[in-house]
Amino acid sequence: MTRFQFPRLIFIEDINWEREIVDQVKSNLDQVISKLNHRCAAIQVPIYFDNWCFGFVVLVKMKAYYFRLKMFVRLFDLVNKLKAYFFRSETPYYKHVEVSEVPEDMQAFVLKKRSELIEIVSEVDDKLSEAFHGGSQISESVLDDAIRRATISMKFVPIFMGVICDERHDGLELLMEGVIRYLPGPIDVSNYALDQNRNGEKVELSGSIDAPFVAKVFTNVIRNDGLVTYLRIYQGVIKKGDFITNVNTGKKIQIPRLFKRHDDKIEEVDEAHAGEIIIVLDAILKSGDTFTDGSVRYTMTSADVPDYSIS
């Protein structure tokens, strides 16, 4: 992660949901700070009822998120399906999370933890530091933007918590939202290629949809219905039926169909743009190869992965 300058989040999962969670989380945070040398802080506070944790307060938003028990989730899903059947309507998308205000008995504790979070982030973010030491009220948007800047610059690591297993995924929605809010998007990161027409001169890719198409194959998967190849588009646009050129071999191939994956489903699309990941079926594309529209001869650099060390 450090070698390739990857911003990161930390997720503490499969933790004991009884009251001892406080000591466990504190121990985990101490280990992260001491062993990984990260400046980090949890952006969630667990909510208890009768010595059992069933939700979190998100310190940035100052909102409480409660996770419904599985049997109630099944009941609500059944009600939604019956409504869809009798009223001929689509089943509404149902989240297993209920959002509410911070419990009264947690107000003081939550405000204290939010102040600690602000202080830690302000140590590495000048804008937040100016607002914090100037006595300004720190709003959700101000703190949110500061965490994003500090995370992308690798000066801060937000910590999330939850339980992910076969029957439970408490905290997963908050983690996914954190990925979107705090990790960099395609336009936040500089990507480079080597121009083979200029003796491998290093060039920065714009990430624009108006630039020449450049994509890299990063994995192949063999499924029952054939070979599935994943490409990440670094710039440009590709449309169904386009020809692309393998810069490494000089060969051209046609892409008759394009697909995107969402969760466990594959959806066919007519075109894809810079920053997206596309799927090509039944095409012999080697992992690591760079493909362009033929107007440029750029090759993406390969990841420097060290050899296995067994002791």
mmCIF file of C-alpha atoms in Angstrom:
data_model
loop_
_atom_site.group_PDB
_atom_site.id
_atom_site.type_symbol
_atom_site.label_atom_id
_atom_site.label_comp_id
_atom_site.label_asym_id
_atom_site.label_seq_id
_atom_site.Cartn_x
_atom_site.Cartn_y
_atom_site.Cartn_z
ATOM 1 C CA MET A 1 0.000 0.000 0.000
ATOM 2 C CA THR A 2 2.834 2.383 0.835
ATOM 3 C CA ARG A 3 4.907 1.420 -2.205
ATOM 4 C CA PHE A 4 2.122 2.319 -4.634
ATOM 5 C CA GLN A 5 0.839 5.260 -2.561
ATOM 6 C CA PHE A 6 -2.631 3.795 -2.027
ATOM 7 C CA PRO A 7 -4.965 5.625 0.361
ATOM 8 C CA ARG A 8 -6.776 3.205 2.604
ATOM 9 C CA LEU A 9 -9.593 2.602 5.057
ATOM 10 C CA ILE A 10 -9.511 0.212 8.000
ATOM 11 C CA PHE A 11 -12.433 -2.063 8.832
ATOM 12 C CA ILE A 12 -12.506 -3.933 12.142
ATOM 13 C CA GLU A 13 -14.831 -6.873 11.586
ATOM 14 C CA ASP A 14 -16.052 -9.999 13.323
ATOM 15 C CA ILE A 15 -15.668 -8.364 16.712
ATOM 16 C CA ASN A 16 -17.437 -9.436 19.885
ATOM 17 C CA TRP A 17 -20.740 -7.558 20.014
ATOM 18 C CA GLU A 18 -21.077 -7.719 23.774
ATOM 19 C CA ARG A 19 -19.929 -4.918 26.068
ATOM 20 C CA GLU A 20 -16.292 -5.993 25.886
ATOM 21 C CA ILE A 21 -16.209 -4.444 22.393
ATOM 22 C CA VAL A 22 -14.949 -1.175 23.923
ATOM 23 C CA ASP A 23 -11.731 -2.745 25.184
ATOM 24 C CA GLN A 24 -11.274 -4.786 21.995
ATOM 25 C CA VAL A 25 -11.686 -1.806 19.695
ATOM 26 C CA LYS A 26 -9.343 0.312 21.818
ATOM 27 C CA SER A 27 -6.757 -2.480 21.694
ATOM 28 C CA ASN A 28 -7.132 -2.743 17.906
ATOM 29 C CA LEU A 29 -6.743 1.017 17.466
ATOM 30 C CA ASP A 30 -3.626 1.022 19.640
ATOM 31 C CA GLN A 31 -2.125 -1.769 17.515
ATOM 32 C CA VAL A 32 -2.894 0.085 14.288
ATOM 33 C CA ILE A 33 -1.154 3.194 15.588
ATOM 34 C CA SER A 34 1.873 1.410 17.065
ATOM 35 C CA LYS A 35 2.468 -1.348 14.504
ATOM 36 C CA LEU A 36 1.319 0.267 11.249
ATOM 37 C CA ASN A 37 2.355 3.801 12.213
ATOM 38 C CA HIS A 38 -0.921 5.297 10.952
ATOM 39 C CA ARG A 39 -2.614 8.449 12.120
ATOM 40 C CA CYS A 40 -6.131 7.151 12.423
ATOM 41 C CA ALA A 41 -9.366 7.435 14.339
ATOM 42 C CA ALA A 42 -12.697 5.638 14.441
ATOM 43 C CA ILE A 43 -15.502 7.630 12.868
ATOM 44 C CA GLN A 44 -18.166 5.474 14.521
ATOM 45 C CA VAL A 45 -19.309 4.898 18.099
ATOM 46 C CA PRO A 46 -21.165 1.656 18.980
ATOM 47 C CA ILE A 47 -24.704 1.816 20.409
ATOM 48 C CA TYR A 48 -25.671 -0.606 23.182
ATOM 49 C CA PHE A 49 -28.919 -1.943 24.523
ATOM 50 C CA ASP A 50 -28.875 -4.357 27.451
ATOM 51 C CA ASN A 51 -25.132 -4.981 26.971
ATOM 52 C CA TRP A 52 -25.595 -5.755 23.269
ATOM 53 C CA CYS A 53 -24.366 -3.643 20.352
ATOM 54 C CA PHE A 54 -26.932 -3.167 17.599
ATOM 55 C CA GLY A 55 -25.846 -0.005 15.807
ATOM 56 C CA PHE A 56 -23.443 2.907 15.449
ATOM 57 C CA VAL A 57 -23.400 6.660 15.712
ATOM 58 C CA VAL A 58 -21.544 8.154 12.745
ATOM 59 C CA LEU A 59 -19.530 11.036 14.185
ATOM 60 C CA VAL A 60 -19.361 12.999 10.936
ATOM 61 C CA LYS A 61 -23.117 13.063 10.403
ATOM 62 C CA MET A 62 -24.129 12.880 14.067
ATOM 63 C CA LYS A 63 -26.737 10.275 13.157
ATOM 64 C CA ALA A 64 -27.501 6.887 14.668
ATOM 65 C CA TYR A 65 -27.674 3.806 12.423
ATOM 66 C CA TYR A 66 -29.523 0.770 13.792
ATOM 67 C CA PHE A 67 -29.222 -2.711 12.281
ATOM 68 C CA ARG A 68 -32.447 -4.705 12.274
ATOM 69 C CA LEU A 69 -32.461 -8.302 13.419
ATOM 70 C CA LYS A 70 -32.543 -10.854 10.629
ATOM 71 C CA MET A 71 -36.005 -12.198 11.468
ATOM 72 C CA PHE A 72 -37.490 -8.688 11.170
ATOM 73 C CA VAL A 73 -35.657 -8.131 7.899
ATOM 74 C CA ARG A 74 -37.249 -11.297 6.526
ATOM 75 C CA LEU A 75 -40.663 -10.134 7.746
ATOM 76 C CA PHE A 76 -40.340 -6.752 6.032
ATOM 77 C CA ASP A 77 -39.089 -8.406 2.852
ATOM 78 C CA LEU A 78 -42.130 -10.696 2.879
ATOM 79 C CA VAL A 79 -44.473 -7.718 3.334
ATOM 80 C CA ASN A 80 -42.819 -5.910 0.429
ATOM 81 C CA LYS A 81 -43.166 -8.959 -1.815
ATOM 82 C CA LEU A 82 -46.860 -9.335 -0.926
ATOM 83 C CA LYS A 83 -47.448 -5.649 -1.679
ATOM 84 C CA ALA A 84 -45.666 -6.034 -5.006
ATOM 85 C CA TYR A 85 -47.817 -9.049 -5.886
ATOM 86 C CA PHE A 86 -51.210 -7.611 -4.905
ATOM 87 C CA PHE A 87 -50.622 -4.070 -6.167
ATOM 88 C CA ARG A 88 -48.559 -5.091 -9.217
ATOM 89 C CA SER A 89 -45.719 -2.786 -8.200
ATOM 90 C CA GLU A 90 -42.017 -3.376 -8.054
ATOM 91 C CA THR A 91 -40.552 -4.473 -4.749
ATOM 92 C CA PRO A 92 -38.879 -1.402 -3.240
ATOM 93 C CA TYR A 93 -35.195 -1.509 -2.457
ATOM 94 C CA TYR A 94 -34.897 -2.196 1.243
ATOM 95 C CA LYS A 95 -31.918 -1.323 3.382
ATOM 96 C CA HIS A 96 -31.333 -3.217 6.599
ATOM 97 C CA VAL A 97 -30.510 0.048 8.381
ATOM 98 C CA GLU A 98 -32.691 2.520 10.245
ATOM 99 C CA VAL A 99 -31.381 6.086 10.599
ATOM 100 C CA SER A 100 -32.314 8.117 13.664
ATOM 101 C CA GLU A 101 -31.078 10.836 16.012
ATOM 102 C CA VAL A 102 -28.292 10.251 18.533
ATOM 103 C CA PRO A 103 -29.699 8.744 21.758
ATOM 104 C CA GLU A 104 -30.022 11.279 24.563
ATOM 105 C CA ASP A 105 -27.895 9.266 26.981
ATOM 106 C CA MET A 106 -25.028 9.187 24.451
ATOM 107 C CA GLN A 107 -24.977 12.873 23.525
ATOM 108 C CA ALA A 108 -22.086 13.885 25.793
ATOM 109 C CA PHE A 109 -19.955 10.853 24.900
ATOM 110 C CA VAL A 110 -20.566 11.258 21.166
ATOM 111 C CA LEU A 111 -19.715 14.969 21.225
ATOM 112 C CA LYS A 112 -16.475 14.161 23.045
ATOM 113 C CA LYS A 113 -15.501 11.523 20.458
ATOM 114 C CA ARG A 114 -16.408 13.852 17.589
ATOM 115 C CA SER A 115 -14.199 16.559 19.104
ATOM 116 C CA GLU A 116 -11.332 14.059 19.348
ATOM 117 C CA LEU A 117 -11.836 13.074 15.696
ATOM 118 C CA ILE A 118 -11.808 16.722 14.611
ATOM 119 C CA GLU A 119 -8.631 17.376 16.604
ATOM 120 C CA ILE A 120 -6.797 14.409 15.060
ATOM 121 C CA VAL A 121 -7.766 15.316 11.489
ATOM 122 C CA SER A 122 -7.023 19.020 12.050
ATOM 123 C CA GLU A 123 -3.408 18.104 12.824
ATOM 124 C CA VAL A 124 -2.924 17.131 9.174
ATOM 125 C CA ASP A 125 -5.457 19.377 7.401
ATOM 126 C CA ASP A 126 -4.851 23.140 7.404
ATOM 127 C CA LYS A 127 -8.411 24.141 6.482
ATOM 128 C CA LEU A 128 -9.954 22.129 9.295
ATOM 129 C CA SER A 129 -7.247 23.324 11.693
ATOM 130 C CA GLU A 130 -8.041 26.949 10.919
ATOM 131 C CA ALA A 131 -11.754 26.404 11.524
ATOM 132 C CA PHE A 132 -11.177 24.286 14.641
ATOM 133 C CA HIS A 133 -8.740 26.632 16.366
ATOM 134 C CA GLY A 134 -10.755 29.643 15.237
ATOM 135 C CA GLY A 135 -13.692 28.426 17.277
ATOM 136 C CA SER A 136 -15.959 27.833 14.289
ATOM 137 C CA GLN A 137 -18.731 25.258 14.403
ATOM 138 C CA ILE A 138 -17.514 22.226 12.431
ATOM 139 C CA SER A 139 -20.328 21.150 10.123
ATOM 140 C CA GLU A 140 -20.744 17.752 8.507
ATOM 141 C CA SER A 141 -19.544 18.993 5.110
ATOM 142 C CA VAL A 142 -16.440 20.689 6.549
ATOM 143 C CA LEU A 143 -15.389 17.593 8.502
ATOM 144 C CA ASP A 144 -16.311 15.285 5.637
ATOM 145 C CA ASP A 145 -14.164 17.236 3.152
ATOM 146 C CA ALA A 146 -11.251 17.350 5.594
ATOM 147 C CA ILE A 147 -11.329 13.577 6.156
ATOM 148 C CA ARG A 148 -11.399 13.042 2.395
ATOM 149 C CA ARG A 149 -8.420 15.352 1.803
ATOM 150 C CA ALA A 150 -6.418 13.795 4.628
ATOM 151 C CA THR A 151 -7.249 10.243 3.501
ATOM 152 C CA ILE A 152 -6.335 10.846 -0.149
ATOM 153 C CA SER A 153 -3.062 12.508 0.890
ATOM 154 C CA MET A 154 -2.348 9.435 3.060
ATOM 155 C CA LYS A 155 -2.096 11.519 6.222
ATOM 156 C CA PHE A 156 -5.116 9.948 7.916
ATOM 157 C CA VAL A 157 -6.885 6.573 7.929
ATOM 158 C CA PRO A 158 -10.597 6.401 8.875
ATOM 159 C CA ILE A 159 -11.620 3.319 10.849
ATOM 160 C CA PHE A 160 -14.961 1.547 10.419
ATOM 161 C CA MET A 161 -16.420 -1.380 12.371
ATOM 162 C CA GLY A 162 -18.952 -4.135 11.864
ATOM 163 C CA VAL A 163 -19.662 -7.824 11.459
ATOM 164 C CA ILE A 164 -19.469 -9.519 8.068
ATOM 165 C CA CYS A 165 -20.436 -13.194 7.936
ATOM 166 C CA ASP A 166 -22.879 -15.534 6.200
ATOM 167 C CA GLU A 167 -25.893 -14.300 8.141
ATOM 168 C CA ARG A 168 -24.916 -10.759 9.083
ATOM 169 C CA HIS A 169 -23.425 -7.769 7.321
ATOM 170 C CA ASP A 170 -23.869 -5.095 9.982
ATOM 171 C CA GLY A 171 -21.852 -2.019 9.124
ATOM 172 C CA LEU A 172 -21.292 -2.958 5.482
ATOM 173 C CA GLU A 173 -23.451 -0.109 4.176
ATOM 174 C CA LEU A 174 -21.467 2.414 6.224
ATOM 175 C CA LEU A 175 -18.177 0.949 4.981
ATOM 176 C CA MET A 176 -19.294 1.153 1.342
ATOM 177 C CA GLU A 177 -20.397 4.742 1.853
ATOM 178 C CA GLY A 178 -16.990 5.468 3.364
ATOM 179 C CA VAL A 179 -15.281 4.025 0.286
ATOM 180 C CA ILE A 180 -17.277 6.403 -1.916
ATOM 181 C CA ARG A 181 -16.860 9.454 0.327
ATOM 182 C CA TYR A 182 -13.199 9.162 1.317
ATOM 183 C CA LEU A 183 -11.222 7.128 -1.207
ATOM 184 C CA PRO A 184 -10.102 8.836 -4.435
ATOM 185 C CA GLY A 185 -12.054 8.605 -7.665
ATOM 186 C CA PRO A 186 -10.375 8.246 -11.081
ATOM 187 C CA ILE A 187 -9.909 12.019 -11.488
ATOM 188 C CA ASP A 188 -8.244 12.293 -8.063
ATOM 189 C CA VAL A 189 -5.318 10.033 -9.006
ATOM 190 C CA SER A 190 -2.561 10.535 -11.561
ATOM 191 C CA ASN A 191 -2.051 7.563 -13.897
ATOM 192 C CA TYR A 192 0.920 7.229 -16.216
ATOM 193 C CA ALA A 193 1.770 5.220 -19.305
ATOM 194 C CA LEU A 194 4.866 4.697 -21.429
ATOM 195 C CA ASP A 195 4.760 6.076 -24.979
ATOM 196 C CA GLN A 196 6.324 3.390 -27.192
ATOM 197 C CA ASN A 197 6.580 5.872 -30.088
ATOM 198 C CA ARG A 198 8.931 7.971 -27.950
ATOM 199 C CA ASN A 199 11.255 5.300 -26.549
ATOM 200 C CA GLY A 200 9.077 4.621 -23.532
ATOM 201 C CA GLU A 201 8.733 8.228 -22.446
ATOM 202 C CA LYS A 202 6.488 8.587 -19.419
ATOM 203 C CA VAL A 203 3.195 10.400 -20.141
ATOM 204 C CA GLU A 204 0.340 11.281 -17.819
ATOM 205 C CA LEU A 205 -3.093 10.041 -18.829
ATOM 206 C CA SER A 206 -5.783 12.713 -18.727
ATOM 207 C CA GLY A 207 -8.699 10.508 -17.672
ATOM 208 C CA SER A 208 -10.876 12.409 -20.146
ATOM 209 C CA ILE A 209 -13.524 10.738 -22.280
ATOM 210 C CA ASP A 210 -12.304 12.893 -25.202
ATOM 211 C CA ALA A 211 -8.763 11.462 -25.089
ATOM 212 C CA PRO A 212 -7.646 8.397 -27.092
ATOM 213 C CA PHE A 213 -8.900 5.133 -25.635
ATOM 214 C CA VAL A 214 -6.470 3.423 -23.241
ATOM 215 C CA ALA A 215 -7.370 0.395 -21.109
ATOM 216 C CA LYS A 216 -5.536 -2.353 -19.288
ATOM 217 C CA VAL A 217 -6.499 -5.976 -18.662
ATOM 218 C CA PHE A 218 -6.105 -6.698 -14.962
ATOM 219 C CA THR A 219 -7.615 -10.163 -14.560
ATOM 220 C CA ASN A 220 -9.146 -13.150 -16.360
ATOM 221 C CA VAL A 221 -11.699 -15.538 -14.869
ATOM 222 C CA ILE A 222 -12.798 -18.873 -16.337
ATOM 223 C CA ARG A 223 -16.513 -19.487 -15.771
ATOM 224 C CA ASN A 224 -18.951 -22.139 -16.910
ATOM 225 C CA ASP A 225 -20.073 -19.881 -19.759
ATOM 226 C CA GLY A 226 -16.544 -19.062 -20.956
ATOM 227 C CA LEU A 227 -13.633 -16.715 -20.360
ATOM 228 C CA VAL A 228 -14.393 -13.432 -18.584
ATOM 229 C CA THR A 229 -11.859 -10.620 -18.962
ATOM 230 C CA TYR A 230 -11.869 -7.418 -16.925
ATOM 231 C CA LEU A 231 -10.453 -4.155 -18.298
ATOM 232 C CA ARG A 232 -10.086 -0.824 -16.595
ATOM 233 C CA ILE A 233 -10.498 2.200 -18.873
ATOM 234 C CA TYR A 234 -7.982 4.937 -18.058
ATOM 235 C CA GLN A 235 -9.137 7.397 -20.703
ATOM 236 C CA GLY A 236 -11.422 7.594 -23.727
ATOM 237 C CA VAL A 237 -14.597 5.721 -24.617
ATOM 238 C CA ILE A 238 -15.261 2.261 -26.014
ATOM 239 C CA LYS A 239 -18.457 1.268 -27.811
ATOM 240 C CA LYS A 240 -19.945 -2.057 -28.747
ATOM 241 C CA GLY A 241 -18.433 -3.230 -32.020
ATOM 242 C CA ASP A 242 -15.239 -1.128 -31.746
ATOM 243 C CA PHE A 243 -11.823 -2.497 -32.674
ATOM 244 C CA ILE A 244 -9.053 -2.153 -30.092
ATOM 245 C CA THR A 245 -5.324 -2.784 -30.508
ATOM 246 C CA ASN A 246 -3.091 -4.789 -28.201
ATOM 247 C CA VAL A 247 -0.051 -2.514 -27.940
ATOM 248 C CA ASN A 248 2.149 -5.398 -26.762
ATOM 249 C CA THR A 249 1.435 -7.585 -29.803
ATOM 250 C CA GLY A 250 0.060 -5.155 -32.387
ATOM 251 C CA LYS A 251 -3.004 -7.331 -32.956
ATOM 252 C CA LYS A 252 -6.476 -5.863 -33.388
ATOM 253 C CA ILE A 253 -9.593 -7.449 -31.962
ATOM 254 C CA GLN A 254 -13.248 -6.483 -32.190
ATOM 255 C CA ILE A 255 -15.403 -6.135 -29.101
ATOM 256 C CA PRO A 256 -18.874 -7.314 -30.192
ATOM 257 C CA ARG A 257 -20.410 -7.002 -26.713
ATOM 258 C CA LEU A 258 -19.630 -5.046 -23.543
ATOM 259 C CA PHE A 259 -20.685 -5.838 -19.997
ATOM 260 C CA LYS A 260 -20.517 -4.310 -16.535
ATOM 261 C CA ARG A 261 -20.761 -6.116 -13.237
ATOM 262 C CA HIS A 262 -22.919 -4.970 -10.358
ATOM 263 C CA ASP A 263 -22.824 -7.219 -7.313
ATOM 264 C CA ASP A 264 -23.311 -10.747 -8.729
ATOM 265 C CA LYS A 265 -25.068 -9.619 -11.926
ATOM 266 C CA ILE A 266 -23.597 -8.831 -15.351
ATOM 267 C CA GLU A 267 -25.374 -6.211 -17.425
ATOM 268 C CA GLU A 268 -24.804 -5.601 -21.131
ATOM 269 C CA VAL A 269 -24.085 -1.985 -22.134
ATOM 270 C CA ASP A 270 -23.571 -0.127 -25.410
ATOM 271 C CA GLU A 271 -20.533 1.887 -24.306
ATOM 272 C CA ALA A 272 -18.215 2.566 -21.369
ATOM 273 C CA HIS A 273 -16.146 5.574 -20.344
ATOM 274 C CA ALA A 274 -12.911 6.512 -18.607
ATOM 275 C CA GLY A 275 -12.825 5.423 -14.977
ATOM 276 C CA GLU A 276 -15.099 2.418 -15.507
ATOM 277 C CA ILE A 277 -14.379 -1.307 -15.457
ATOM 278 C CA ILE A 278 -15.778 -3.362 -18.299
ATOM 279 C CA ILE A 279 -16.118 -7.056 -18.999
ATOM 280 C CA VAL A 280 -15.352 -8.764 -22.293
ATOM 281 C CA LEU A 281 -16.494 -12.343 -22.878
ATOM 282 C CA ASP A 282 -14.686 -15.036 -24.868
ATOM 283 C CA ALA A 283 -11.799 -12.843 -25.979
ATOM 284 C CA ILE A 284 -8.183 -13.942 -25.545
ATOM 285 C CA LEU A 285 -6.793 -10.939 -23.678
ATOM 286 C CA LYS A 286 -3.707 -11.441 -21.559
ATOM 287 C CA SER A 287 -3.650 -10.015 -18.065
ATOM 288 C CA GLY A 288 -1.387 -6.964 -17.935
ATOM 289 C CA ASP A 289 -1.711 -6.081 -21.639
ATOM 290 C CA THR A 290 -2.623 -2.533 -22.659
ATOM 291 C CA PHE A 291 -5.234 -1.833 -25.341
ATOM 292 C CA THR A 292 -5.797 1.417 -27.245
ATOM 293 C CA ASP A 293 -7.878 2.617 -30.183
ATOM 294 C CA GLY A 294 -4.754 2.474 -32.366
ATOM 295 C CA SER A 295 -4.068 6.220 -32.443
ATOM 296 C CA VAL A 296 -1.474 5.958 -29.640
ATOM 297 C CA ARG A 297 0.996 3.288 -28.517
ATOM 298 C CA TYR A 298 0.805 3.602 -24.761
ATOM 299 C CA THR A 299 1.600 0.749 -22.387
ATOM 300 C CA MET A 300 0.653 0.777 -18.734
ATOM 301 C CA THR A 301 3.336 -0.079 -16.216
ATOM 302 C CA SER A 302 2.994 -3.397 -14.384
ATOM 303 C CA ALA A 303 2.687 -3.715 -10.636
ATOM 304 C CA ASP A 304 5.934 -4.501 -8.855
ATOM 305 C CA VAL A 305 4.950 -7.544 -6.819
ATOM 306 C CA PRO A 306 7.733 -9.105 -4.721
ATOM 307 C CA ASP A 307 8.421 -12.842 -4.857
ATOM 308 C CA TYR A 308 7.019 -15.147 -2.195
ATOM 309 C CA SER A 309 9.072 -15.513 0.956
ATOM 310 C CA ILE A 310 8.432 -18.685 2.952
ATOM 311 C CA SER A 311 9.967 -19.308 6.350
#
